[in-house]
Short mmCIF file of C-alpha atoms in Angstrom, two decimals:
data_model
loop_
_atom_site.label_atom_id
_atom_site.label_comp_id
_atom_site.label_asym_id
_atom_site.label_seq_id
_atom_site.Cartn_x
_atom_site.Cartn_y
_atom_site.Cartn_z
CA UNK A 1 0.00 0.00 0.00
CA UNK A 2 1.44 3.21 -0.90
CA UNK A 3 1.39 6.22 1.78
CA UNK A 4 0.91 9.85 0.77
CA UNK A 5 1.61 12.49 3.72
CA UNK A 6 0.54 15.63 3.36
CA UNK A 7 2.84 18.28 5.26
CA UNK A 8 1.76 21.94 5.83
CA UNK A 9 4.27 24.19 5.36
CA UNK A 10 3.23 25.53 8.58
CA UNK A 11 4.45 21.82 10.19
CA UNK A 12 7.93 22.87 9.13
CA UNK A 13 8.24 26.74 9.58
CA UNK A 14 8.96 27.13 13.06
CA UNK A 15 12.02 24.72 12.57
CA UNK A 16 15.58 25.16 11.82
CA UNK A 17 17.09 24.02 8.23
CA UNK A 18 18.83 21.02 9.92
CA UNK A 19 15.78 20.06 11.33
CA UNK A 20 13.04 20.39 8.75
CA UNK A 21 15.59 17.92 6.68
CA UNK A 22 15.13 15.51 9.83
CA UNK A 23 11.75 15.85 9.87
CA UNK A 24 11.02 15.16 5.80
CA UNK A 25 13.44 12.18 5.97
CA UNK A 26 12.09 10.60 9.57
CA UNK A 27 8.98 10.62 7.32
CA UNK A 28 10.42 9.10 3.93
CA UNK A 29 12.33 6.18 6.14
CA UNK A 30 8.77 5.33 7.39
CA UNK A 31 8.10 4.13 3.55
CA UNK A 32 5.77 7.35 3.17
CA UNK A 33 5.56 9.56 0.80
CA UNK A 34 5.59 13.35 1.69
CA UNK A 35 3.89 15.95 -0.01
CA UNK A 36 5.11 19.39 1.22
CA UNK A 37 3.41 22.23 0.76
CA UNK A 38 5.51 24.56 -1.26
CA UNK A 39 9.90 24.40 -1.33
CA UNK A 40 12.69 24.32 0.47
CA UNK A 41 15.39 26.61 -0.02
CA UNK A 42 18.27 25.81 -2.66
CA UNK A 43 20.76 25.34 0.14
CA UNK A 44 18.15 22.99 2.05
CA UNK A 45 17.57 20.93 -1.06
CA UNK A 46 21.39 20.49 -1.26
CA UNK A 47 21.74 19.65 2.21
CA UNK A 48 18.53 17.16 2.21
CA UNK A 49 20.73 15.37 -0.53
CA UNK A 50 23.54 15.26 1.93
CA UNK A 51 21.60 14.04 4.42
CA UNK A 52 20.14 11.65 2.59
CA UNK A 53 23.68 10.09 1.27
CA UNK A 54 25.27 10.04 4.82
CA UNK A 55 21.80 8.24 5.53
CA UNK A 56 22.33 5.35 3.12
CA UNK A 57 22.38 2.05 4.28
CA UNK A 58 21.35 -1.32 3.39
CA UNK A 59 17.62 -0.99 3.94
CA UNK A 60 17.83 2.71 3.31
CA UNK A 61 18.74 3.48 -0.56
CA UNK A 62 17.97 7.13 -0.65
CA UNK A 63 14.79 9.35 -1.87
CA UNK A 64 13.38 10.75 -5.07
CA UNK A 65 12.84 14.37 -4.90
CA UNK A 66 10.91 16.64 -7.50
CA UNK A 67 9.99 20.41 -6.61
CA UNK A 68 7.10 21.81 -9.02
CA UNK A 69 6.63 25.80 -8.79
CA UNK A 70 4.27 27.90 -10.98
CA UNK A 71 6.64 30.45 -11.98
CA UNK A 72 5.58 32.90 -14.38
CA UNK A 73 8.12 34.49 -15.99
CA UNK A 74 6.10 37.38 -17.09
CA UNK A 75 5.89 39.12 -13.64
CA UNK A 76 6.95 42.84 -13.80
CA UNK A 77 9.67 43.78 -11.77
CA UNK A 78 8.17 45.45 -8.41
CA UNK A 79 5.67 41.76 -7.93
CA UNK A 80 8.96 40.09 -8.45
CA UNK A 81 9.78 42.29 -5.63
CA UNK A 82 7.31 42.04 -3.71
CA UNK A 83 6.95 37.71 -4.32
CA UNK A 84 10.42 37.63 -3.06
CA UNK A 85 10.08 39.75 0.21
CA UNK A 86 7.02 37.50 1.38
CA UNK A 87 9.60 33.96 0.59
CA UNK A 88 11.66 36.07 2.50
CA UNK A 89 9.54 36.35 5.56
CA UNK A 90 7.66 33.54 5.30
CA UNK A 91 9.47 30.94 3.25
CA UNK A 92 8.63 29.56 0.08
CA UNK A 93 4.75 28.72 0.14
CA UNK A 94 4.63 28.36 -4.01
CA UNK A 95 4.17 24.87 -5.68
CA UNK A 96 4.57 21.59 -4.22
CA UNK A 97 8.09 19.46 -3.31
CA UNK A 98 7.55 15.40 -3.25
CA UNK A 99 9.93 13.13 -1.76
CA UNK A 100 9.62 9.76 -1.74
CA UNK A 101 11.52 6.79 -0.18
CA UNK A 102 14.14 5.35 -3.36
CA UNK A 103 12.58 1.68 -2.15
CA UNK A 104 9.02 2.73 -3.16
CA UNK A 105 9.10 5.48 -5.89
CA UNK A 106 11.13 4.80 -9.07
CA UNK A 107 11.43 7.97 -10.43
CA UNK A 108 9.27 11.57 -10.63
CA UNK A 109 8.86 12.42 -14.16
CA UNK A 110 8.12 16.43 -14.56
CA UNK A 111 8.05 18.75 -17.93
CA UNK A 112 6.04 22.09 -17.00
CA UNK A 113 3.16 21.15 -17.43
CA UNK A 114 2.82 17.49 -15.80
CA UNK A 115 4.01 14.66 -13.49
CA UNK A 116 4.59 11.28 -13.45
CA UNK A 117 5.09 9.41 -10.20
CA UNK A 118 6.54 5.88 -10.84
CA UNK A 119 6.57 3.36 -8.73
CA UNK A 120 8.69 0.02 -8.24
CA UNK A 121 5.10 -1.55 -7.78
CA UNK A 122 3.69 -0.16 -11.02
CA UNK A 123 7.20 -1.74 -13.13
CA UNK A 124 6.51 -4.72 -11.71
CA UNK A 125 2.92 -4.82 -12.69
CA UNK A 126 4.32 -3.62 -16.32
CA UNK A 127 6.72 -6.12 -16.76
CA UNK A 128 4.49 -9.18 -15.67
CA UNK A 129 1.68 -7.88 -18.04
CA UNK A 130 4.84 -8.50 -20.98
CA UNK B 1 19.81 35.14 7.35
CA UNK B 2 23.33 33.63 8.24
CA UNK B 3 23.33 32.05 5.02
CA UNK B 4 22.61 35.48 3.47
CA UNK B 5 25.46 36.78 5.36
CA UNK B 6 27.81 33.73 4.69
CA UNK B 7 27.14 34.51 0.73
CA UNK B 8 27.60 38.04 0.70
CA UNK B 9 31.21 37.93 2.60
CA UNK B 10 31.69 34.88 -0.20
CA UNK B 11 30.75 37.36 -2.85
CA UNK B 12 33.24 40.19 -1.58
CA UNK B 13 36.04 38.04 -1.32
CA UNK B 14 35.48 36.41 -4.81
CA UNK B 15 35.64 40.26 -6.05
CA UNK B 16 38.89 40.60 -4.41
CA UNK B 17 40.71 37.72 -6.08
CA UNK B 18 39.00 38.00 -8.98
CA UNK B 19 41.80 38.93 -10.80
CA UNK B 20 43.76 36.01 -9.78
CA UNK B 21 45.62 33.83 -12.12
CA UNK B 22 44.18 30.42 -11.84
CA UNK B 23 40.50 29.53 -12.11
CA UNK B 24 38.73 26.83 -10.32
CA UNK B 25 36.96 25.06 -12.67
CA UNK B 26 34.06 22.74 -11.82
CA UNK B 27 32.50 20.03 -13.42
CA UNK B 28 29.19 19.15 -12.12
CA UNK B 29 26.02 16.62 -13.10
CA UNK B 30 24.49 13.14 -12.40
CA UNK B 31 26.53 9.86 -12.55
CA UNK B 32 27.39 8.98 -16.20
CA UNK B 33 26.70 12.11 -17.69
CA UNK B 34 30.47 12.15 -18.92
CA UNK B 35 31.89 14.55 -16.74
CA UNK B 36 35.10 12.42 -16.62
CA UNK B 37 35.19 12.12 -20.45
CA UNK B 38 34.86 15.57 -20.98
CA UNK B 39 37.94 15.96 -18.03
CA UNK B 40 39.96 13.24 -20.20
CA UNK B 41 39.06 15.73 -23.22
CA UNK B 42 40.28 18.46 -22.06
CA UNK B 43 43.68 16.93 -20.43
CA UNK B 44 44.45 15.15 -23.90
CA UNK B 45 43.94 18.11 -25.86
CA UNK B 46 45.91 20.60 -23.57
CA UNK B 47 48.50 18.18 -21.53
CA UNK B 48 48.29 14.88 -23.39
CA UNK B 49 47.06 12.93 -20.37
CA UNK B 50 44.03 11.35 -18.81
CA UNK B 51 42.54 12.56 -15.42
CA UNK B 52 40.45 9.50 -14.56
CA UNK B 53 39.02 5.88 -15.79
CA UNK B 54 35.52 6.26 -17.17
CA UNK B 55 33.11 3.66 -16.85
CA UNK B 56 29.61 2.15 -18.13
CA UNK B 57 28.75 1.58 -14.34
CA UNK B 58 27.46 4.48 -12.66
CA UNK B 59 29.58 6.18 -9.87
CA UNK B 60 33.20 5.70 -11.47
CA UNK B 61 34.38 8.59 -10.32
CA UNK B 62 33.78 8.56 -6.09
CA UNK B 63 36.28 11.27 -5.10
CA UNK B 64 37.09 14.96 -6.04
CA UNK B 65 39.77 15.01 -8.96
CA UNK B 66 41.93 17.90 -9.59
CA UNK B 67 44.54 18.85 -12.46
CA UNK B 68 46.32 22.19 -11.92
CA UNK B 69 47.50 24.72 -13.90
CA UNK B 70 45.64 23.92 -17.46
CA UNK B 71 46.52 26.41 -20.35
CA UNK B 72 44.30 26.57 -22.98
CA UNK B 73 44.71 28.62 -26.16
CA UNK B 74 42.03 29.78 -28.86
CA UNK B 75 42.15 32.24 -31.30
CA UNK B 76 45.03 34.25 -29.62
CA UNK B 77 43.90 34.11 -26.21
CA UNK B 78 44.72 32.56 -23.45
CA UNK B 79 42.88 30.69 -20.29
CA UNK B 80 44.60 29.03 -17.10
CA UNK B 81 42.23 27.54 -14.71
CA UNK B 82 42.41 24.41 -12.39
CA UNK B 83 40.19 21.72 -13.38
CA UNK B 84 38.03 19.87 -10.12
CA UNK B 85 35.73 16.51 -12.11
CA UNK B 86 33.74 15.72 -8.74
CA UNK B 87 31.60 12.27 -8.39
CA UNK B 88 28.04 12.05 -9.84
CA UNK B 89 25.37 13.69 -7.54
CA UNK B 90 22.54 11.58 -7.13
CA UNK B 91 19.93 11.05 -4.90
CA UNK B 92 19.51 7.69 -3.97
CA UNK B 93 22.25 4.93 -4.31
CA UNK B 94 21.30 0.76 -4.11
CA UNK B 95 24.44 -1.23 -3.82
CA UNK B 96 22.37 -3.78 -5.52
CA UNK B 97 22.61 -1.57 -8.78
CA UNK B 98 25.89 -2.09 -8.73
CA UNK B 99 25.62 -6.33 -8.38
CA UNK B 100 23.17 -6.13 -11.43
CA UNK B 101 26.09 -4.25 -13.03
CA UNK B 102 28.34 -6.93 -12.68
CA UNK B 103 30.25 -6.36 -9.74
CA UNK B 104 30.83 -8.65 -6.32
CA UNK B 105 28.47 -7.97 -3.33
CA UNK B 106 31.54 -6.82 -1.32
CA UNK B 107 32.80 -4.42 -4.21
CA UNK B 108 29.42 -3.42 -4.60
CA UNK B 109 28.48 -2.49 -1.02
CA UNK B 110 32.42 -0.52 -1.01
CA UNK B 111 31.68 0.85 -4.38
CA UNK B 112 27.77 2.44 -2.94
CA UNK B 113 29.73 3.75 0.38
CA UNK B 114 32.40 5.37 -1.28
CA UNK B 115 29.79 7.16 -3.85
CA UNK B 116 27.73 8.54 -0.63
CA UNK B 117 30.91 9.88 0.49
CA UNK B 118 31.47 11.30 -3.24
CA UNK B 119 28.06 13.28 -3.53
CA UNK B 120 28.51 14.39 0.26
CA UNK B 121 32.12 15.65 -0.89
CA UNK B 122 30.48 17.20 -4.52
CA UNK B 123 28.05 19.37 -2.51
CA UNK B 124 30.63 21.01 -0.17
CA UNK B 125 33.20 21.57 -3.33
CA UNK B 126 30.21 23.62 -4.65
CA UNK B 127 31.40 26.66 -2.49
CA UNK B 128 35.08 26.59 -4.11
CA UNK B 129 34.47 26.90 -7.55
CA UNK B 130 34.73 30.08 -9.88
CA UNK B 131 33.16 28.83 -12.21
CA UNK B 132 31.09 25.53 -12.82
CA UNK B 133 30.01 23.39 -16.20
CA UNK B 134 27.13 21.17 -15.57
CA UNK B 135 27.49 18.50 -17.83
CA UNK B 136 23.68 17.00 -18.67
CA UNK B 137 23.03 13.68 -20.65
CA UNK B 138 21.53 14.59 -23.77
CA UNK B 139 19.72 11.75 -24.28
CA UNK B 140 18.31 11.78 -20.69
CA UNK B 141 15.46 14.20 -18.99
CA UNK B 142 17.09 17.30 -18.03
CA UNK B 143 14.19 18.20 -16.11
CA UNK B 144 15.58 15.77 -13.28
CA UNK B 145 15.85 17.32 -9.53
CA UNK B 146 19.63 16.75 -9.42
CA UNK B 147 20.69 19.18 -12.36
CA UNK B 148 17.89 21.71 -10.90
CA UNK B 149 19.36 21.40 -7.90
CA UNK B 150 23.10 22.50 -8.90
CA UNK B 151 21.65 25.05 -11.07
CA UNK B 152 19.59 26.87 -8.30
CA UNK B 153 22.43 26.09 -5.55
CA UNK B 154 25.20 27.66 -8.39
CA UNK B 155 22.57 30.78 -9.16
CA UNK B 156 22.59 31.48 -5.15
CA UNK B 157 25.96 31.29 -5.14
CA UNK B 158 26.73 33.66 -8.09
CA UNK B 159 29.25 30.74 -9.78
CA UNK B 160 29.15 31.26 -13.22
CA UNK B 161 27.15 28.31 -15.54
CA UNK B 162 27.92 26.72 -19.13
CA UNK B 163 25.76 23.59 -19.79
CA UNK B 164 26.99 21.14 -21.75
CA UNK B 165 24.54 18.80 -23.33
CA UNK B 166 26.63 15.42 -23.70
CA UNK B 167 26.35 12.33 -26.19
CA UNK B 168 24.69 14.29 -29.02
CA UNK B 169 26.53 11.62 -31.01
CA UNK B 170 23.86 9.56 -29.92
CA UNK B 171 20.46 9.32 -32.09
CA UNK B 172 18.39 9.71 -28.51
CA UNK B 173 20.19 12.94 -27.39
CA UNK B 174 18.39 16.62 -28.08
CA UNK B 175 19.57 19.88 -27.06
CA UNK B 176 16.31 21.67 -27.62
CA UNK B 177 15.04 20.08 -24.59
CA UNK B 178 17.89 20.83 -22.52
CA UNK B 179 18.01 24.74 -23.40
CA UNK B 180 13.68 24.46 -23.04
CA UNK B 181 14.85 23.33 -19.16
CA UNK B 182 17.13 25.93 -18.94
CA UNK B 183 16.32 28.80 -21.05
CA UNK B 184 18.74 31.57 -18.87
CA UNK B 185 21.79 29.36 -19.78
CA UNK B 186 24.12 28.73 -22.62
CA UNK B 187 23.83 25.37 -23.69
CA UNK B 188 26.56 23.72 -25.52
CA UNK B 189 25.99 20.08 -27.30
CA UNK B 190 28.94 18.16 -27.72
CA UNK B 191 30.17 14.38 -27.61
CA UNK B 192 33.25 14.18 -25.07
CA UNK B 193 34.00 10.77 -25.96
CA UNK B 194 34.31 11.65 -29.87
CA UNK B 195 35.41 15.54 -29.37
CA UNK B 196 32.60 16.56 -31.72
CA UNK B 197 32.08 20.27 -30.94
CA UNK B 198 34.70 20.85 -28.27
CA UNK B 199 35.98 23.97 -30.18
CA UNK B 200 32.78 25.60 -29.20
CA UNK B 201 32.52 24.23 -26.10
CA UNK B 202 36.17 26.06 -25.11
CA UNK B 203 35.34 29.26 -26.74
CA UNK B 204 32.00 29.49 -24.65
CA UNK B 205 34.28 28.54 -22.11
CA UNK B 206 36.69 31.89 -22.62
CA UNK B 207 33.18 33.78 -22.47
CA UNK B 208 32.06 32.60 -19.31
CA UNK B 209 34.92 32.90 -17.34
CA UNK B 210 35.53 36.35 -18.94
#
């Protein structure tokens, strides 16, 4: 049975970078798959990655991570402004980041306009309909 | 707001030695994008030697490589940098990959610990460079979370980019996509292994480090 969690960004505010990476991933090694309300920072998504890698173990094989954000490149320059003051405050509330456990999801196809979430299940299901 | 600070002193004392001889030059992606090919291109044309063994199995390269003091000339000018070919970063490694591969359990588990070790390593070189190439499979999504990743964690960082859009020798491979991904960067397409467009590739390379 696959496990979707649904975290608020609001779960994750209050807390630290170091810890918002140990909450997401005490999640993911629980063979769930968390949906987070809007992004990390860059530097967070690098350091989840680290993380993750000094993580790695025999039962643990890592995560697949996608981050999906309606950016519209249109924006004049002052709501550019004014988008990136409120991340500032408040974080980064726009779009959705998944990550999954690397023992459950496959891989998390994205293009702009759509996403595919594969799972080992669903290949397996593929390859014994062949 | 530390991290703000920590970039900004980064940024001033980048502008001091700016002027400085040697260049730190990075090359970044996902395992078995060719980063190491493209290194072995570059130290055949300009020194006549190899900088590491490239392989079909992912994660060859599992610690930080550096040649010094690389001169390269085109069309009258000149360009010294230091060239860094870091391991693969990826975000989830199965030792059992590596059996299916070929290898021994025991090389297999030594080869996935050593990688870990290689991405952790990749992400804390990110801070030295001057300048970085990310070097993208052509024939692969470049919409993957690992080259978006580097990109944004480079862009915060004010490191210069070139993309280089490997294998285009290959039927599969398209540069279109790879500049749709990544439409504020120059995006080279080349073929390490057979050196097909590497003139371009070093005269973007005079422009971005310009």
């Amino acid at each position: 049975m696959l496990t979707l969690q649904f975290m608020a960004y609001s779960e994750i505010e209050h807390l630290n970078s170091d810890d918002r990476i140990k909450r997401i991933l005490e999640v993911v090694k629980e063979n769930k798959i968390v949906l987070l309300e809007g992004r990390l920072s860059r530097e967070e998504e690098a350091n989840l990655i680290q993380a993750t890698m000094q993580q790695i173990s025999n039962k643990f094989k890592g995560i697949e991570l996608g981050v999906f954000e309606n950016e519209k490149g249109d924006d004049v320059f002052i709501n550019k402004l004014k988008k990136n003051f409120v991340k500032m405050l408040l974080g980064n509330r726009n779009g959705m980041t998944i990550i999954g456990p690397a023992s459950i999801v496959k891989e998390i196809k994205k293009n702009p306009n759509k996403i595919e979430l594969l799972t080992k299940e669903s290949n397996k299901k593929r390859a014994r309909k062949r | 707001m530390i991290s703000f600070l920590k970039q900004f002193v980064n940024k001033i004392l980048k502008n001091l030695f700016k002027n400085k001889k040697h260049i730190k030059l990075g090359l970044y992606g996902a395992p078995n994008s060719g980063k190491t090919t493209l290194a072995n291109k570059i130290c055949q044309d300009w020194l006549g030697e190899d900088m590491g063994s490239v392989s079909n199995v992912a994660h060859e390269t599992r610690e930080i490589q550096i040649k010094e003091q690389i001169n390269i000339k085109h069309k009258g000018r000149e360009l010294s940098f230091n060239l860094v070919d870091t391991p693969g970063i990826a975000t989830r490694i199965d030792y059992e990959d590596f059996i299916k591969a070929g290898l021994k359990q025991s090389e297999a588990k030594k080869r996935a610990k050593e990688a870990t070790k290689g991405v952790i390593d990749s992400i804390k070189w990110l801070d030295d460079m001057d300048t970085v190439i990310i070097v993208i499979d052509g024939t692969k999504d470049p919409y993957s979370q690992v080259n978006i990743t580097i990109v944004g964690n480079l862009q915060a960082r004010n490191i210069p980019v070139l993309i280089v859009a490997n294998k285009i020798d290959l039927k599969k491979a398209s540069i279109k996509k790879i500049e749709a991904a990544f439409p504020q960067y120059d995006v080279i397409g080349i073929s390490a292994k057979y050196g097909k467009n590497v003139d371009k590739f070093y005269e973007a390379l005079f422009v971005i480090t310009s």
